[in-house]
JSON list of C-alpha atoms in Angstrom, two decimals:
[
{"chain": "Q", "resi": 1, "resn": "MET", "atom": "CA", "xyz": [4.97, 20.44, -17.55]},
{"chain": "Q", "resi": 2, "resn": "ALA", "atom": "CA", "xyz": [5.75, 17.93, -20.64]},
{"chain": "Q", "resi": 3, "resn": "ALA", "atom": "CA", "xyz": [3.86, 14.76, -20.76]},
{"chain": "Q", "resi": 4, "resn": "ALA", "atom": "CA", "xyz": [6.04, 11.80, -19.32]},
{"chain": "Q", "resi": 5, "resn": "ALA", "atom": "CA", "xyz": [6.24, 8.56, -21.05]},
{"chain": "Q", "resi": 6, "resn": "PRO", "atom": "CA", "xyz": [4.23, 5.47, -19.40]},
{"chain": "Q", "resi": 7, "resn": "VAL", "atom": "CA", "xyz": [5.72, 3.23, -17.07]},
{"chain": "Q", "resi": 8, "resn": "ARG", "atom": "CA", "xyz": [7.08, -0.16, -18.08]},
{"chain": "Q", "resi": 9, "resn": "LEU", "atom": "CA", "xyz": [7.40, -3.26, -16.00]},
{"chain": "Q", "resi": 10, "resn": "GLY", "atom": "CA", "xyz": [11.08, -3.58, -14.92]},
{"chain": "Q", "resi": 11, "resn": "PHE", "atom": "CA", "xyz": [12.13, -1.85, -11.65]},
{"chain": "Q", "resi": 12, "resn": "ARG", "atom": "CA", "xyz": [15.54, -0.55, -13.31]},
{"chain": "Q", "resi": 13, "resn": "ALA", "atom": "CA", "xyz": [13.24, 1.20, -15.76]},
{"chain": "Q", "resi": 14, "resn": "LEU", "atom": "CA", "xyz": [11.16, 2.31, -13.43]},
{"chain": "Q", "resi": 15, "resn": "ARG", "atom": "CA", "xyz": [13.93, 4.07, -11.65]},
{"chain": "Q", "resi": 16, "resn": "LEU", "atom": "CA", "xyz": [15.32, 5.60, -14.50]},
{"chain": "Q", "resi": 17, "resn": "TRP", "atom": "CA", "xyz": [12.21, 6.77, -15.67]},
{"chain": "Q", "resi": 18, "resn": "ALA", "atom": "CA", "xyz": [11.48, 8.31, -12.34]},
{"chain": "Q", "resi": 19, "resn": "GLU", "atom": "CA", "xyz": [14.39, 10.16, -11.71]},
{"chain": "Q", "resi": 20, "resn": "GLU", "atom": "CA", "xyz": [13.83, 11.97, -15.28]},
{"chain": "Q", "resi": 21, "resn": "VAL", "atom": "CA", "xyz": [10.51, 13.02, -14.75]},
{"chain": "Q", "resi": 22, "resn": "SER", "atom": "CA", "xyz": [10.01, 13.63, -11.15]},
{"chain": "Q", "resi": 23, "resn": "ALA", "atom": "CA", "xyz": [10.82, 17.54, -10.54]},
{"chain": "Q", "resi": 24, "resn": "VAL", "atom": "CA", "xyz": [10.02, 16.89, -6.55]},
{"chain": "Q", "resi": 25, "resn": "ILE", "atom": "CA", "xyz": [11.70, 13.89, -5.18]},
{"chain": "Q", "resi": 26, "resn": "THR", "atom": "CA", "xyz": [13.66, 11.15, -7.08]},
{"chain": "Q", "resi": 27, "resn": "VAL", "atom": "CA", "xyz": [13.50, 7.53, -6.77]},
{"chain": "Q", "resi": 28, "resn": "GLU", "atom": "CA", "xyz": [17.36, 7.42, -5.63]},
{"chain": "Q", "resi": 29, "resn": "GLU", "atom": "CA", "xyz": [16.50, 10.01, -2.71]},
{"chain": "Q", "resi": 30, "resn": "ALA", "atom": "CA", "xyz": [13.53, 8.36, -1.53]},
{"chain": "Q", "resi": 31, "resn": "ARG", "atom": "CA", "xyz": [15.60, 4.95, -1.37]},
{"chain": "Q", "resi": 32, "resn": "ALA", "atom": "CA", "xyz": [17.51, 6.33, 1.24]},
{"chain": "Q", "resi": 33, "resn": "LEU", "atom": "CA", "xyz": [14.42, 6.91, 3.54]},
{"chain": "Q", "resi": 34, "resn": "TYR", "atom": "CA", "xyz": [13.34, 3.12, 3.73]},
{"chain": "Q", "resi": 35, "resn": "ALA", "atom": "CA", "xyz": [16.63, 1.49, 4.79]},
{"chain": "Q", "resi": 36, "resn": "GLU", "atom": "CA", "xyz": [14.83, 0.59, 8.09]},
{"chain": "Q", "resi": 37, "resn": "ASN", "atom": "CA", "xyz": [11.32, -0.68, 6.72]},
{"chain": "Q", "resi": 38, "resn": "ASP", "atom": "CA", "xyz": [10.25, -4.39, 7.22]},
{"chain": "Q", "resi": 39, "resn": "PRO", "atom": "CA", "xyz": [10.39, -6.38, 4.02]},
{"chain": "Q", "resi": 40, "resn": "ALA", "atom": "CA", "xyz": [6.46, -6.02, 3.28]},
{"chain": "Q", "resi": 41, "resn": "HIS", "atom": "CA", "xyz": [6.69, -2.20, 3.42]},
{"chain": "Q", "resi": 42, "resn": "GLY", "atom": "CA", "xyz": [10.25, -1.67, 2.10]},
{"chain": "Q", "resi": 43, "resn": "PHE", "atom": "CA", "xyz": [11.40, 0.12, -1.12]},
{"chain": "Q", "resi": 44, "resn": "ASP", "atom": "CA", "xyz": [9.88, -2.84, -3.66]},
{"chain": "Q", "resi": 45, "resn": "HIS", "atom": "CA", "xyz": [6.60, -2.11, -2.34]},
{"chain": "Q", "resi": 46, "resn": "VAL", "atom": "CA", "xyz": [6.99, 1.96, -2.79]},
{"chain": "Q", "resi": 47, "resn": "LEU", "atom": "CA", "xyz": [8.13, 0.83, -6.63]},
{"chain": "Q", "resi": 48, "resn": "ARG", "atom": "CA", "xyz": [5.50, -1.21, -7.13]},
{"chain": "Q", "resi": 49, "resn": "VAL", "atom": "CA", "xyz": [2.80, 1.56, -5.59]},
{"chain": "Q", "resi": 50, "resn": "LEU", "atom": "CA", "xyz": [4.47, 3.88, -7.95]},
{"chain": "Q", "resi": 51, "resn": "ALA", "atom": "CA", "xyz": [3.86, 2.02, -10.94]},
{"chain": "Q", "resi": 52, "resn": "LEU", "atom": "CA", "xyz": [0.29, 1.54, -9.85]},
{"chain": "Q", "resi": 53, "resn": "ALA", "atom": "CA", "xyz": [-0.13, 4.89, -9.16]},
{"chain": "Q", "resi": 54, "resn": "GLU", "atom": "CA", "xyz": [1.12, 6.06, -12.33]},
{"chain": "Q", "resi": 55, "resn": "ARG", "atom": "CA", "xyz": [-1.14, 3.90, -14.16]},
{"chain": "Q", "resi": 56, "resn": "ILE", "atom": "CA", "xyz": [-4.26, 4.85, -12.16]},
{"chain": "Q", "resi": 57, "resn": "ALA", "atom": "CA", "xyz": [-3.25, 8.79, -12.45]},
{"chain": "Q", "resi": 58, "resn": "ARG", "atom": "CA", "xyz": [-2.92, 8.77, -16.19]},
{"chain": "Q", "resi": 59, "resn": "ALA", "atom": "CA", "xyz": [-6.34, 6.53, -16.62]},
{"chain": "Q", "resi": 60, "resn": "GLU", "atom": "CA", "xyz": [-8.28, 9.18, -14.02]},
{"chain": "Q", "resi": 61, "resn": "GLY", "atom": "CA", "xyz": [-6.78, 12.80, -14.96]},
{"chain": "Q", "resi": 62, "resn": "ALA", "atom": "CA", "xyz": [-4.75, 13.09, -11.60]},
{"chain": "Q", "resi": 63, "resn": "ASP", "atom": "CA", "xyz": [-2.02, 15.40, -11.12]},
{"chain": "Q", "resi": 64, "resn": "LEU", "atom": "CA", "xyz": [0.81, 13.20, -12.03]},
{"chain": "Q", "resi": 65, "resn": "GLU", "atom": "CA", "xyz": [3.75, 14.99, -9.96]},
{"chain": "Q", "resi": 66, "resn": "ILE", "atom": "CA", "xyz": [1.57, 15.23, -7.03]},
{"chain": "Q", "resi": 67, "resn": "VAL", "atom": "CA", "xyz": [0.87, 11.53, -6.99]},
{"chain": "Q", "resi": 68, "resn": "ARG", "atom": "CA", "xyz": [4.26, 10.32, -7.74]},
{"chain": "Q", "resi": 69, "resn": "ALA", "atom": "CA", "xyz": [5.64, 12.47, -4.75]},
{"chain": "Q", "resi": 70, "resn": "ALA", "atom": "CA", "xyz": [3.33, 11.13, -2.57]},
{"chain": "Q", "resi": 71, "resn": "ALA", "atom": "CA", "xyz": [3.86, 7.62, -3.85]},
{"chain": "Q", "resi": 72, "resn": "LEU", "atom": "CA", "xyz": [7.47, 7.57, -2.99]},
{"chain": "Q", "resi": 73, "resn": "LEU", "atom": "CA", "xyz": [6.85, 9.17, 0.55]},
{"chain": "Q", "resi": 74, "resn": "HIS", "atom": "CA", "xyz": [3.82, 7.62, 1.23]},
{"chain": "Q", "resi": 75, "resn": "ASP", "atom": "CA", "xyz": [5.54, 5.16, 4.08]},
{"chain": "Q", "resi": 76, "resn": "VAL", "atom": "CA", "xyz": [8.63, 7.05, 5.19]},
{"chain": "Q", "resi": 77, "resn": "GLY", "atom": "CA", "xyz": [7.05, 6.92, 8.62]},
{"chain": "Q", "resi": 78, "resn": "ARG", "atom": "CA", "xyz": [6.32, 2.96, 9.06]},
{"chain": "Q", "resi": 79, "resn": "GLU", "atom": "CA", "xyz": [9.46, 2.58, 10.96]},
{"chain": "Q", "resi": 80, "resn": "GLU", "atom": "CA", "xyz": [8.37, 5.10, 13.53]},
{"chain": "Q", "resi": 81, "resn": "GLU", "atom": "CA", "xyz": [5.16, 3.47, 14.05]},
{"chain": "Q", "resi": 82, "resn": "VAL", "atom": "CA", "xyz": [6.78, 0.12, 14.75]},
{"chain": "Q", "resi": 83, "resn": "ARG", "atom": "CA", "xyz": [8.98, 1.79, 17.24]},
{"chain": "Q", "resi": 84, "resn": "THR", "atom": "CA", "xyz": [6.34, 4.48, 19.11]},
{"chain": "Q", "resi": 85, "resn": "GLY", "atom": "CA", "xyz": [2.53, 3.55, 17.73]},
{"chain": "Q", "resi": 86, "resn": "ARG", "atom": "CA", "xyz": [2.16, 6.62, 16.02]},
{"chain": "Q", "resi": 87, "resn": "CYS", "atom": "CA", "xyz": [0.14, 6.29, 12.97]},
{"chain": "Q", "resi": 88, "resn": "HIS", "atom": "CA", "xyz": [2.48, 5.91, 10.21]},
{"chain": "Q", "resi": 89, "resn": "ALA", "atom": "CA", "xyz": [0.35, 7.66, 7.71]},
{"chain": "Q", "resi": 90, "resn": "GLN", "atom": "CA", "xyz": [0.55, 11.03, 9.89]},
{"chain": "Q", "resi": 91, "resn": "VAL", "atom": "CA", "xyz": [4.02, 10.73, 10.43]},
{"chain": "Q", "resi": 92, "resn": "SER", "atom": "CA", "xyz": [4.78, 9.78, 6.72]},
{"chain": "Q", "resi": 93, "resn": "ALA", "atom": "CA", "xyz": [2.77, 13.08, 5.72]},
{"chain": "Q", "resi": 94, "resn": "ALA", "atom": "CA", "xyz": [4.64, 15.41, 8.33]},
{"chain": "Q", "resi": 95, "resn": "ARG", "atom": "CA", "xyz": [8.16, 14.10, 7.04]},
{"chain": "Q", "resi": 96, "resn": "ALA", "atom": "CA", "xyz": [7.05, 14.84, 3.45]},
{"chain": "Q", "resi": 97, "resn": "ARG", "atom": "CA", "xyz": [6.26, 18.62, 4.45]},
{"chain": "Q", "resi": 98, "resn": "GLU", "atom": "CA", "xyz": [9.64, 18.63, 5.78]},
{"chain": "Q", "resi": 99, "resn": "ILE", "atom": "CA", "xyz": [11.33, 16.72, 3.10]},
{"chain": "Q", "resi": 100, "resn": "LEU", "atom": "CA", "xyz": [9.54, 18.93, 0.29]},
{"chain": "Q", "resi": 101, "resn": "ARG", "atom": "CA", "xyz": [10.27, 22.13, 1.99]},
{"chain": "Q", "resi": 102, "resn": "GLY", "atom": "CA", "xyz": [11.14, 24.69, -0.63]},
{"chain": "Q", "resi": 103, "resn": "HIS", "atom": "CA", "xyz": [8.54, 23.55, -3.30]},
{"chain": "Q", "resi": 104, "resn": "PRO", "atom": "CA", "xyz": [5.37, 25.46, -3.66]},
{"chain": "Q", "resi": 105, "resn": "PRO", "atom": "CA", "xyz": [3.27, 24.96, -0.20]},
{"chain": "Q", "resi": 106, "resn": "GLU", "atom": "CA", "xyz": [0.05, 24.56, -2.23]},
{"chain": "Q", "resi": 107, "resn": "ARG", "atom": "CA", "xyz": [1.38, 21.35, -3.77]},
{"chain": "Q", "resi": 108, "resn": "VAL", "atom": "CA", "xyz": [3.33, 20.13, -0.75]},
{"chain": "Q", "resi": 109, "resn": "GLU", "atom": "CA", "xyz": [0.14, 20.12, 1.22]},
{"chain": "Q", "resi": 110, "resn": "ALA", "atom": "CA", "xyz": [-1.23, 18.37, -1.63]},
{"chain": "Q", "resi": 111, "resn": "VAL", "atom": "CA", "xyz": [1.11, 15.60, -1.40]},
{"chain": "Q", "resi": 112, "resn": "ALA", "atom": "CA", "xyz": [1.25, 15.47, 2.40]},
{"chain": "Q", "resi": 113, "resn": "GLU", "atom": "CA", "xyz": [-2.90, 15.24, 2.13]},
{"chain": "Q", "resi": 114, "resn": "ALA", "atom": "CA", "xyz": [-2.83, 12.25, -0.04]},
{"chain": "Q", "resi": 115, "resn": "ILE", "atom": "CA", "xyz": [-0.39, 10.56, 2.25]},
{"chain": "Q", "resi": 116, "resn": "ALA", "atom": "CA", "xyz": [-2.12, 11.13, 5.28]},
{"chain": "Q", "resi": 117, "resn": "ALA", "atom": "CA", "xyz": [-4.98, 9.61, 3.97]},
{"chain": "Q", "resi": 118, "resn": "HIS", "atom": "CA", "xyz": [-3.71, 6.39, 2.46]},
{"chain": "Q", "resi": 119, "resn": "ARG", "atom": "CA", "xyz": [-4.34, 4.16, 5.58]},
{"chain": "Q", "resi": 120, "resn": "PHE", "atom": "CA", "xyz": [-7.00, 1.43, 5.58]},
{"chain": "Q", "resi": 121, "resn": "ARG", "atom": "CA", "xyz": [-7.87, 1.06, 9.64]},
{"chain": "Q", "resi": 122, "resn": "GLU", "atom": "CA", "xyz": [-7.89, 4.64, 10.50]},
{"chain": "Q", "resi": 123, "resn": "GLY", "atom": "CA", "xyz": [-7.24, 8.12, 9.36]},
{"chain": "Q", "resi": 124, "resn": "THR", "atom": "CA", "xyz": [-8.84, 10.95, 7.13]},
{"chain": "Q", "resi": 125, "resn": "PRO", "atom": "CA", "xyz": [-10.73, 9.41, 4.16]},
{"chain": "Q", "resi": 126, "resn": "PRO", "atom": "CA", "xyz": [-8.98, 10.60, 0.92]},
{"chain": "Q", "resi": 127, "resn": "ARG", "atom": "CA", "xyz": [-10.88, 13.64, -0.61]},
{"chain": "Q", "resi": 128, "resn": "THR", "atom": "CA", "xyz": [-8.87, 14.50, -3.57]},
{"chain": "Q", "resi": 129, "resn": "LEU", "atom": "CA", "xyz": [-8.36, 12.59, -6.45]},
{"chain": "Q", "resi": 130, "resn": "GLU", "atom": "CA", "xyz": [-4.72, 12.28, -6.08]},
{"chain": "Q", "resi": 131, "resn": "ALA", "atom": "CA", "xyz": [-5.30, 11.10, -2.60]},
{"chain": "Q", "resi": 132, "resn": "GLN", "atom": "CA", "xyz": [-7.78, 8.65, -4.18]},
{"chain": "Q", "resi": 133, "resn": "VAL", "atom": "CA", "xyz": [-5.08, 7.43, -6.55]},
{"chain": "Q", "resi": 134, "resn": "LEU", "atom": "CA", "xyz": [-2.43, 6.71, -3.87]},
{"chain": "Q", "resi": 135, "resn": "TYR", "atom": "CA", "xyz": [-5.09, 5.06, -1.77]},
{"chain": "Q", "resi": 136, "resn": "ASP", "atom": "CA", "xyz": [-5.92, 2.99, -4.26]},
{"chain": "Q", "resi": 137, "resn": "ALA", "atom": "CA", "xyz": [-2.54, 2.02, -5.75]},
{"chain": "Q", "resi": 138, "resn": "ASP", "atom": "CA", "xyz": [-1.50, 1.35, -2.12]},
{"chain": "Q", "resi": 139, "resn": "LYS", "atom": "CA", "xyz": [-4.37, -1.21, -1.44]},
{"chain": "Q", "resi": 140, "resn": "LEU", "atom": "CA", "xyz": [-3.81, -2.97, -4.62]},
{"chain": "Q", "resi": 141, "resn": "ASP", "atom": "CA", "xyz": [-0.47, -3.90, -3.69]},
{"chain": "Q", "resi": 142, "resn": "ALA", "atom": "CA", "xyz": [-1.84, -5.47, -0.55]},
{"chain": "Q", "resi": 143, "resn": "ILE", "atom": "CA", "xyz": [-4.10, -7.99, -2.56]},
{"chain": "Q", "resi": 144, "resn": "GLY", "atom": "CA", "xyz": [-3.64, -10.52, -5.53]},
{"chain": "Q", "resi": 145, "resn": "ALA", "atom": "CA", "xyz": [-0.47, -12.61, -5.64]},
{"chain": "Q", "resi": 146, "resn": "VAL", "atom": "CA", "xyz": [1.65, -9.74, -4.34]},
{"chain": "Q", "resi": 147, "resn": "GLY", "atom": "CA", "xyz": [-0.66, -9.21, -1.30]},
{"chain": "Q", "resi": 148, "resn": "VAL", "atom": "CA", "xyz": [-0.50, -13.17, -0.54]},
{"chain": "Q", "resi": 149, "resn": "ALA", "atom": "CA", "xyz": [3.32, -13.16, -0.88]},
{"chain": "Q", "resi": 150, "resn": "ARG", "atom": "CA", "xyz": [3.46, -9.92, 1.48]},
{"chain": "Q", "resi": 151, "resn": "ALA", "atom": "CA", "xyz": [1.14, -11.27, 3.96]},
{"chain": "Q", "resi": 152, "resn": "TYR", "atom": "CA", "xyz": [3.49, -14.38, 4.09]},
{"chain": "Q", "resi": 153, "resn": "ALA", "atom": "CA", "xyz": [6.63, -12.03, 4.39]},
{"chain": "Q", "resi": 154, "resn": "CYS", "atom": "CA", "xyz": [4.64, -10.71, 7.27]},
{"chain": "Q", "resi": 155, "resn": "ALA", "atom": "CA", "xyz": [3.83, -14.32, 8.74]},
{"chain": "Q", "resi": 156, "resn": "GLY", "atom": "CA", "xyz": [7.40, -15.27, 8.57]},
{"chain": "Q", "resi": 157, "resn": "MET", "atom": "CA", "xyz": [8.75, -12.06, 10.20]},
{"chain": "Q", "resi": 158, "resn": "TYR", "atom": "CA", "xyz": [6.34, -12.46, 13.15]},
{"chain": "Q", "resi": 159, "resn": "GLY", "atom": "CA", "xyz": [6.42, -16.29, 13.33]},
{"chain": "Q", "resi": 160, "resn": "HIS", "atom": "CA", "xyz": [3.15, -16.75, 12.38]},
{"chain": "Q", "resi": 161, "resn": "ARG", "atom": "CA", "xyz": [1.56, -20.32, 11.24]},
{"chain": "Q", "resi": 162, "resn": "LEU", "atom": "CA", "xyz": [0.79, -21.02, 7.58]},
{"chain": "Q", "resi": 163, "resn": "TRP", "atom": "CA", "xyz": [-3.01, -21.57, 8.54]},
{"chain": "Q", "resi": 164, "resn": "GLY", "atom": "CA", "xyz": [-5.46, -21.23, 11.11]},
{"chain": "Q", "resi": 165, "resn": "GLU", "atom": "CA", "xyz": [-9.31, -21.58, 11.54]},
{"chain": "Q", "resi": 166, "resn": "VAL", "atom": "CA", "xyz": [-10.87, -18.28, 11.39]},
{"chain": "Q", "resi": 167, "resn": "PRO", "atom": "CA", "xyz": [-13.50, -17.72, 14.42]},
{"chain": "Q", "resi": 168, "resn": "PRO", "atom": "CA", "xyz": [-17.22, -16.96, 13.64]},
{"chain": "Q", "resi": 169, "resn": "GLY", "atom": "CA", "xyz": [-17.62, -13.22, 13.01]},
{"chain": "Q", "resi": 170, "resn": "TYR", "atom": "CA", "xyz": [-13.92, -12.55, 12.91]},
{"chain": "Q", "resi": 171, "resn": "ALA", "atom": "CA", "xyz": [-14.16, -10.76, 9.39]},
{"chain": "Q", "resi": 172, "resn": "ASP", "atom": "CA", "xyz": [-17.37, -8.63, 10.30]},
{"chain": "Q", "resi": 173, "resn": "ARG", "atom": "CA", "xyz": [-15.48, -6.79, 12.89]},
{"chain": "Q", "resi": 174, "resn": "PRO", "atom": "CA", "xyz": [-14.87, -2.97, 12.01]},
{"chain": "Q", "resi": 175, "resn": "PRO", "atom": "CA", "xyz": [-11.63, -1.95, 10.49]},
{"chain": "Q", "resi": 176, "resn": "GLU", "atom": "CA", "xyz": [-11.25, 0.44, 13.02]},
{"chain": "Q", "resi": 177, "resn": "GLU", "atom": "CA", "xyz": [-11.06, -2.37, 15.76]},
{"chain": "Q", "resi": 178, "resn": "GLY", "atom": "CA", "xyz": [-8.06, -3.94, 14.38]},
{"chain": "Q", "resi": 179, "resn": "GLN", "atom": "CA", "xyz": [-6.78, -7.59, 14.57]},
{"chain": "Q", "resi": 180, "resn": "GLY", "atom": "CA", "xyz": [-5.18, -7.44, 18.04]},
{"chain": "Q", "resi": 181, "resn": "ASP", "atom": "CA", "xyz": [-1.53, -8.11, 18.83]},
{"chain": "Q", "resi": 182, "resn": "ARG", "atom": "CA", "xyz": [-0.22, -8.93, 15.21]},
{"chain": "Q", "resi": 183, "resn": "GLU", "atom": "CA", "xyz": [2.58, -10.70, 17.18]},
{"chain": "Q", "resi": 184, "resn": "ASP", "atom": "CA", "xyz": [0.03, -13.28, 18.60]},
{"chain": "Q", "resi": 185, "resn": "VAL", "atom": "CA", "xyz": [1.10, -16.71, 17.06]},
{"chain": "Q", "resi": 186, "resn": "SER", "atom": "CA", "xyz": [-2.53, -17.41, 16.39]},
{"chain": "Q", "resi": 187, "resn": "HIS", "atom": "CA", "xyz": [-2.76, -14.74, 13.77]},
{"chain": "Q", "resi": 188, "resn": "THR", "atom": "CA", "xyz": [-2.10, -16.30, 10.30]},
{"chain": "Q", "resi": 189, "resn": "PRO", "atom": "CA", "xyz": [-2.32, -14.65, 6.77]},
{"chain": "Q", "resi": 190, "resn": "VAL", "atom": "CA", "xyz": [-5.79, -16.52, 6.50]},
{"chain": "Q", "resi": 191, "resn": "HIS", "atom": "CA", "xyz": [-6.96, -14.14, 9.30]},
{"chain": "Q", "resi": 192, "resn": "GLU", "atom": "CA", "xyz": [-5.36, -11.34, 7.53]},
{"chain": "Q", "resi": 193, "resn": "PHE", "atom": "CA", "xyz": [-7.36, -12.16, 4.56]},
{"chain": "Q", "resi": 194, "resn": "ALA", "atom": "CA", "xyz": [-10.78, -12.84, 6.24]},
{"chain": "Q", "resi": 195, "resn": "PHE", "atom": "CA", "xyz": [-10.17, -9.30, 8.28]},
{"chain": "Q", "resi": 196, "resn": "LYS", "atom": "CA", "xyz": [-8.61, -7.07, 6.05]},
{"chain": "Q", "resi": 197, "resn": "LEU", "atom": "CA", "xyz": [-7.36, -8.16, 2.37]},
{"chain": "Q", "resi": 198, "resn": "ALA", "atom": "CA", "xyz": [-11.00, -9.54, 1.34]},
{"chain": "Q", "resi": 199, "resn": "ARG", "atom": "CA", "xyz": [-12.59, -6.18, 2.13]},
{"chain": "Q", "resi": 200, "resn": "LEU", "atom": "CA", "xyz": [-10.12, -3.88, 0.33]},
{"chain": "Q", "resi": 201, "resn": "ARG", "atom": "CA", "xyz": [-11.70, -4.45, -2.88]},
{"chain": "Q", "resi": 202, "resn": "GLU", "atom": "CA", "xyz": [-14.98, -2.56, -1.92]},
{"chain": "Q", "resi": 203, "resn": "THR", "atom": "CA", "xyz": [-12.91, 0.32, -0.13]},
{"chain": "Q", "resi": 204, "resn": "LEU", "atom": "CA", "xyz": [-11.18, 1.54, -3.57]},
{"chain": "Q", "resi": 205, "resn": "PHE", "atom": "CA", "xyz": [-12.35, 5.02, -4.92]},
{"chain": "Q", "resi": 206, "resn": "THR", "atom": "CA", "xyz": [-11.38, 5.01, -8.64]},
{"chain": "Q", "resi": 207, "resn": "PRO", "atom": "CA", "xyz": [-12.87, 3.21, -11.54]},
{"chain": "Q", "resi": 208, "resn": "THR", "atom": "CA", "xyz": [-9.43, 2.00, -12.75]},
{"chain": "Q", "resi": 209, "resn": "GLY", "atom": "CA", "xyz": [-8.57, 0.97, -9.39]},
{"chain": "Q", "resi": 210, "resn": "ARG", "atom": "CA", "xyz": [-11.67, -1.05, -9.19]},
{"chain": "Q", "resi": 211, "resn": "ARG", "atom": "CA", "xyz": [-11.01, -2.84, -12.30]},
{"chain": "Q", "resi": 212, "resn": "ILE", "atom": "CA", "xyz": [-7.62, -3.71, -11.46]},
{"chain": "Q", "resi": 213, "resn": "ALA", "atom": "CA", "xyz": [-8.90, -5.09, -8.15]},
{"chain": "Q", "resi": 214, "resn": "GLU", "atom": "CA", "xyz": [-11.61, -7.65, -9.36]},
{"chain": "Q", "resi": 215, "resn": "GLY", "atom": "CA", "xyz": [-8.89, -10.05, -10.91]},
{"chain": "Q", "resi": 216, "resn": "ARG", "atom": "CA", "xyz": [-6.68, -9.57, -8.02]},
{"chain": "Q", "resi": 217, "resn": "HIS", "atom": "CA", "xyz": [-9.27, -10.17, -5.53]},
{"chain": "Q", "resi": 218, "resn": "GLN", "atom": "CA", "xyz": [-10.48, -13.28, -7.29]},
{"chain": "Q", "resi": 219, "resn": "PHE", "atom": "CA", "xyz": [-6.68, -14.55, -7.22]},
{"chain": "Q", "resi": 220, "resn": "MET", "atom": "CA", "xyz": [-6.82, -14.31, -3.43]},
{"chain": "Q", "resi": 221, "resn": "VAL", "atom": "CA", "xyz": [-10.28, -16.07, -2.84]},
{"chain": "Q", "resi": 222, "resn": "ALA", "atom": "CA", "xyz": [-8.97, -19.11, -5.18]},
{"chain": "Q", "resi": 223, "resn": "PHE", "atom": "CA", "xyz": [-5.60, -19.08, -3.54]},
{"chain": "Q", "resi": 224, "resn": "PHE", "atom": "CA", "xyz": [-6.96, -19.15, 0.32]},
{"chain": "Q", "resi": 225, "resn": "GLN", "atom": "CA", "xyz": [-9.71, -21.66, -0.82]},
{"chain": "Q", "resi": 226, "resn": "ARG", "atom": "CA", "xyz": [-7.20, -24.11, -2.26]},
{"chain": "Q", "resi": 227, "resn": "LEU", "atom": "CA", "xyz": [-5.02, -23.59, 0.78]},
{"chain": "Q", "resi": 228, "resn": "GLU", "atom": "CA", "xyz": [-7.60, -25.19, 2.92]},
{"chain": "Q", "resi": 229, "resn": "GLN", "atom": "CA", "xyz": [-8.24, -27.88, 1.02]},
{"chain": "Q", "resi": 230, "resn": "GLU", "atom": "CA", "xyz": [-4.58, -28.89, 0.82]},
{"chain": "Q", "resi": 231, "resn": "VAL", "atom": "CA", "xyz": [-4.47, -28.24, 4.71]},
{"chain": "Q", "resi": 232, "resn": "ARG", "atom": "CA", "xyz": [-7.23, -30.39, 5.20]},
{"chain": "Q", "resi": 233, "resn": "GLY", "atom": "CA", "xyz": [-5.73, -33.36, 3.02]},
{"chain": "Q", "resi": 234, "resn": "GLU", "atom": "CA", "xyz": [-8.51, -32.81, 0.56]},
{"chain": "Q", "resi": 235, "resn": "VAL", "atom": "CA", "xyz": [-6.79, -32.27, -2.78]}
]
């Protein structure tokens, strides 16, 4: 397979590029699968993950075709999780196997394995390089300026407050315990940062992903520190 040109910023250019190089599924084919997803996990999120995954895959030597297909399909089960409670990573992996039927089985399974392993709180740890690339790209989109914006998008969707006190020990709970009812109005983006977002930097697998995460993590720390100061009238 001929090498594809690197991704450049700009979603329109990214869409055109992906349609040209992907032999598995195009951006427009994938777009139709995300019509029911919430704003924080919609197709803009998928495009950002795709761009990050491409960047990391090139740097780490991963299989680009598998990484691209996994990035495009990794959240197709998100809406079903909202409706039924089933793990969206497992649902998405199963749907990817159906969508990609007809392609070489071992490559389809590589895509599905990467998707199944991309969740933070539970699931199978990513074992293949391609799975690790997808995991890192997905988690990088949850931190930094984009991560803060997504946290507040969810806060608006659930009617959460702008800021709230984080109780002692809250950030030390194991990820698999979760945060309780996400529709509880006492939950705020500050709680999301303390419980999940602040930890993500330490969970990444690839050297490239960890390097990207450092600046994004520091931005979040500074943002939430400043937010608390402003809420308290200190600055």
